[in-house]
Amino acid sequence: MSTAIQPDSMKPAKSSTGKIVLIVFAIIFALGALACAGIAAVIWFGWSAGEQAMAEAFKSKLQANPVVVEEIGTITSMRVDSMASINRTKEGKSDQPIFVMPVEGTNGKGTFIVVTQRNRGDQIETASLETSDGRSLELSLDETTDEPSDFTIDEGDMIDESDAPVPVEAGGE
């Protein structure tokens, strides 16, 4: 008995080059996706940290206001609501940034609406408190102060005459 050679069994060996190229492209794609995810995470955490720092700065400026003390009490949590802030700024008739910050305190909840100076985001133009029962209360900026600072500079102590440079004449004694 002789065995006949079937044409299907004589297929040429597949090249492994195609598989290697596919694996290399898959690795490059995976590294690119990982890099994009890392960049997005850094941006997200940076944005969140910036918002938290801004909320803390506004909290220190608004906490001492008598209206806030009466309606909210001691502020226990406060954050910047980015989407609401963007929407309020778009709805507003001025080009000044508006920050919306939900706030909770020992006496109640509300939302701060803070309008800041353009290019100076920490300088408050106007501020209001929307209470949980729907009232909108304007906050007087005269009564809204930063926490007192013990740091003072006496300008007389900054430069002593003995610290001033002494002129030197060139060319001889």
Protein backbone atom coordinates (compact mmCIF):
# COMPACT_ATOMS: atom_id res chain seq x y z
CA MET A 1 0.00 0.00 0.00
CA SER A 2 1.31 3.21 -0.93
CA THR A 3 0.19 6.37 0.65
CA ALA A 4 -0.81 9.16 -1.56
CA ILE A 5 0.40 12.56 -0.64
CA GLN A 6 -2.48 14.91 -0.10
CA PRO A 7 -2.03 18.48 -1.35
CA ASP A 8 -3.38 19.91 1.94
CA SER A 9 -0.60 18.32 3.95
CA MET A 10 2.03 20.09 1.88
CA LYS A 11 1.12 23.64 3.02
CA PRO A 12 4.11 25.91 3.37
CA ALA A 13 5.13 26.75 6.93
CA LYS A 14 3.60 30.01 8.22
CA SER A 15 5.99 32.86 8.80
CA SER A 16 6.27 33.99 12.43
CA THR A 17 7.13 37.52 11.30
CA GLY A 18 3.45 38.51 11.09
CA LYS A 19 2.84 37.37 14.67
CA ILE A 20 5.87 39.30 15.93
CA VAL A 21 4.73 42.49 14.19
CA LEU A 22 1.24 42.07 15.65
CA ILE A 23 2.66 41.58 19.16
CA VAL A 24 4.92 44.63 18.81
CA PHE A 25 1.98 46.80 17.67
CA ALA A 26 -0.15 45.48 20.56
CA ILE A 27 2.59 46.37 23.06
CA ILE A 28 3.03 49.86 21.57
CA PHE A 29 -0.75 50.41 21.68
CA ALA A 30 -0.94 49.22 25.30
CA LEU A 31 1.94 51.51 26.35
CA GLY A 32 0.30 54.46 24.56
CA ALA A 33 -3.02 53.80 26.28
CA LEU A 34 -1.26 53.50 29.64
CA ALA A 35 0.57 56.80 29.05
CA CYS A 36 -2.70 58.56 28.13
CA ALA A 37 -4.38 57.18 31.24
CA GLY A 38 -1.46 58.36 33.38
CA ILE A 39 -1.60 61.87 31.93
CA ALA A 40 -5.37 62.00 32.45
CA ALA A 41 -4.92 60.89 36.09
CA VAL A 42 -2.31 63.59 36.72
CA ILE A 43 -4.59 66.25 35.20
CA TRP A 44 -7.59 65.02 37.22
CA PHE A 45 -5.73 64.95 40.54
CA GLY A 46 -4.12 68.35 39.84
CA TRP A 47 -7.51 69.87 39.01
CA SER A 48 -9.05 68.36 42.15
CA ALA A 49 -6.23 69.65 44.33
CA GLY A 50 -6.58 73.12 42.82
CA GLU A 51 -10.33 73.14 43.43
CA GLN A 52 -9.82 72.01 47.02
CA ALA A 53 -7.23 74.73 47.63
CA MET A 54 -9.60 77.33 46.17
CA ALA A 55 -12.47 76.09 48.35
CA GLU A 56 -10.23 76.33 51.42
CA ALA A 57 -9.22 79.90 50.50
CA PHE A 58 -12.86 80.95 50.09
CA LYS A 59 -13.80 79.10 53.28
CA SER A 60 -11.30 81.14 55.30
CA LYS A 61 -12.72 84.36 53.80
CA LEU A 62 -16.40 83.50 54.28
CA GLN A 63 -16.43 81.56 57.58
CA ALA A 64 -16.37 84.68 59.79
CA ASN A 65 -19.34 86.34 58.04
CA PRO A 66 -22.25 86.76 60.50
CA VAL A 67 -24.82 85.53 57.94
CA VAL A 68 -22.77 82.37 57.35
CA VAL A 69 -22.36 81.81 61.08
CA GLU A 70 -26.13 82.17 61.62
CA GLU A 71 -27.33 80.11 58.64
CA ILE A 72 -24.57 77.49 58.23
CA GLY A 73 -22.69 77.57 61.52
CA THR A 74 -19.15 76.27 61.46
CA ILE A 75 -18.35 75.04 57.96
CA THR A 76 -17.66 71.31 58.02
CA SER A 77 -17.36 70.68 54.28
CA MET A 78 -17.13 72.80 51.19
CA ARG A 79 -16.09 72.09 47.61
CA VAL A 80 -16.13 73.75 44.19
CA ASP A 81 -18.76 72.33 41.82
CA SER A 82 -16.96 72.76 38.48
CA MET A 83 -19.88 72.02 36.19
CA ALA A 84 -22.29 74.29 38.05
CA SER A 85 -19.61 77.01 38.11
CA ILE A 86 -19.09 76.76 34.34
CA ASN A 87 -22.85 76.85 33.72
CA ARG A 88 -23.36 79.90 35.99
CA THR A 89 -20.47 81.73 34.34
CA LYS A 90 -21.96 81.05 30.88
CA GLU A 91 -25.41 82.21 32.05
CA GLY A 92 -24.03 85.37 33.65
CA LYS A 93 -24.08 88.67 31.81
CA SER A 94 -20.55 89.61 32.86
CA ASP A 95 -17.24 88.04 31.93
CA GLN A 96 -16.24 87.52 35.55
CA PRO A 97 -15.72 83.98 36.86
CA ILE A 98 -18.49 82.61 39.09
CA PHE A 99 -17.81 79.78 41.53
CA VAL A 100 -20.57 77.56 42.90
CA MET A 101 -19.66 75.82 46.14
CA PRO A 102 -21.98 73.49 48.03
CA VAL A 103 -21.37 73.92 51.75
CA GLU A 104 -22.39 72.03 54.88
CA GLY A 105 -22.10 73.30 58.41
CA THR A 106 -23.15 72.58 61.96
CA ASN A 107 -26.44 74.53 61.52
CA GLY A 108 -27.40 73.66 57.93
CA LYS A 109 -26.56 73.35 54.24
CA GLY A 110 -26.41 75.79 51.38
CA THR A 111 -24.51 76.90 48.32
CA PHE A 112 -22.08 79.78 48.04
CA ILE A 113 -22.18 81.74 44.79
CA VAL A 114 -18.95 83.71 44.57
CA VAL A 115 -18.09 86.18 41.79
CA THR A 116 -14.37 86.88 41.59
CA GLN A 117 -12.23 89.45 39.83
CA ARG A 118 -11.02 88.43 36.41
CA ASN A 119 -7.38 87.25 36.45
CA ARG A 120 -7.40 87.38 40.26
CA GLY A 121 -9.47 84.36 41.21
CA ASP A 122 -8.93 84.76 44.94
CA GLN A 123 -10.35 88.31 45.08
CA ILE A 124 -14.08 88.18 45.82
CA GLU A 125 -16.28 90.79 44.08
CA THR A 126 -19.63 89.57 45.44
CA ALA A 127 -20.77 86.57 47.40
CA SER A 128 -24.16 85.15 48.26
CA LEU A 129 -25.48 82.15 50.13
CA GLU A 130 -28.37 80.11 48.74
CA THR A 131 -29.88 78.28 51.70
CA SER A 132 -31.43 74.84 51.57
CA ASP A 133 -34.90 76.41 51.98
CA GLY A 134 -34.41 78.48 48.77
CA ARG A 135 -33.47 81.89 50.17
CA SER A 136 -30.63 83.85 48.55
CA LEU A 137 -28.71 85.97 51.06
CA GLU A 138 -26.13 88.55 49.95
CA LEU A 139 -22.96 88.39 52.03
CA SER A 140 -21.46 91.73 52.99
CA LEU A 141 -17.79 91.73 52.09
CA ASP A 142 -17.08 94.29 54.81
CA GLU A 143 -18.01 91.66 57.37
CA THR A 144 -16.16 88.92 55.50
CA THR A 145 -12.55 89.07 56.51
CA ASP A 146 -9.54 86.85 56.34
CA GLU A 147 -8.28 85.29 59.50
CA PRO A 148 -6.02 87.74 61.34
CA SER A 149 -2.33 87.41 60.72
CA ASP A 150 0.35 87.79 63.40
CA PHE A 151 2.99 88.36 60.73
CA THR A 152 4.09 91.97 60.39
CA ILE A 153 7.08 93.56 58.70
CA ASP A 154 8.83 96.63 60.00
CA GLU A 155 10.31 98.25 56.90
CA GLY A 156 13.08 99.83 58.99
CA ASP A 157 14.43 96.37 59.78
CA MET A 158 14.64 95.33 56.14
CA ILE A 159 17.86 97.12 55.15
CA ASP A 160 20.49 98.36 57.54
CA GLU A 161 22.93 101.05 56.48
CA SER A 162 25.73 98.70 57.52
CA ASP A 163 24.41 96.15 54.97
CA ALA A 164 24.70 98.62 52.08
CA PRO A 165 27.53 98.04 49.61
CA VAL A 166 30.60 100.19 50.02
CA PRO A 167 31.79 101.95 46.83
CA VAL A 168 35.33 101.04 45.81
CA GLU A 169 37.50 103.40 43.79
CA ALA A 170 39.52 101.83 41.03
CA GLY A 171 43.18 102.53 40.41
CA GLY A 172 45.01 103.29 43.53
CA GLU A 173 45.22 104.01 47.16
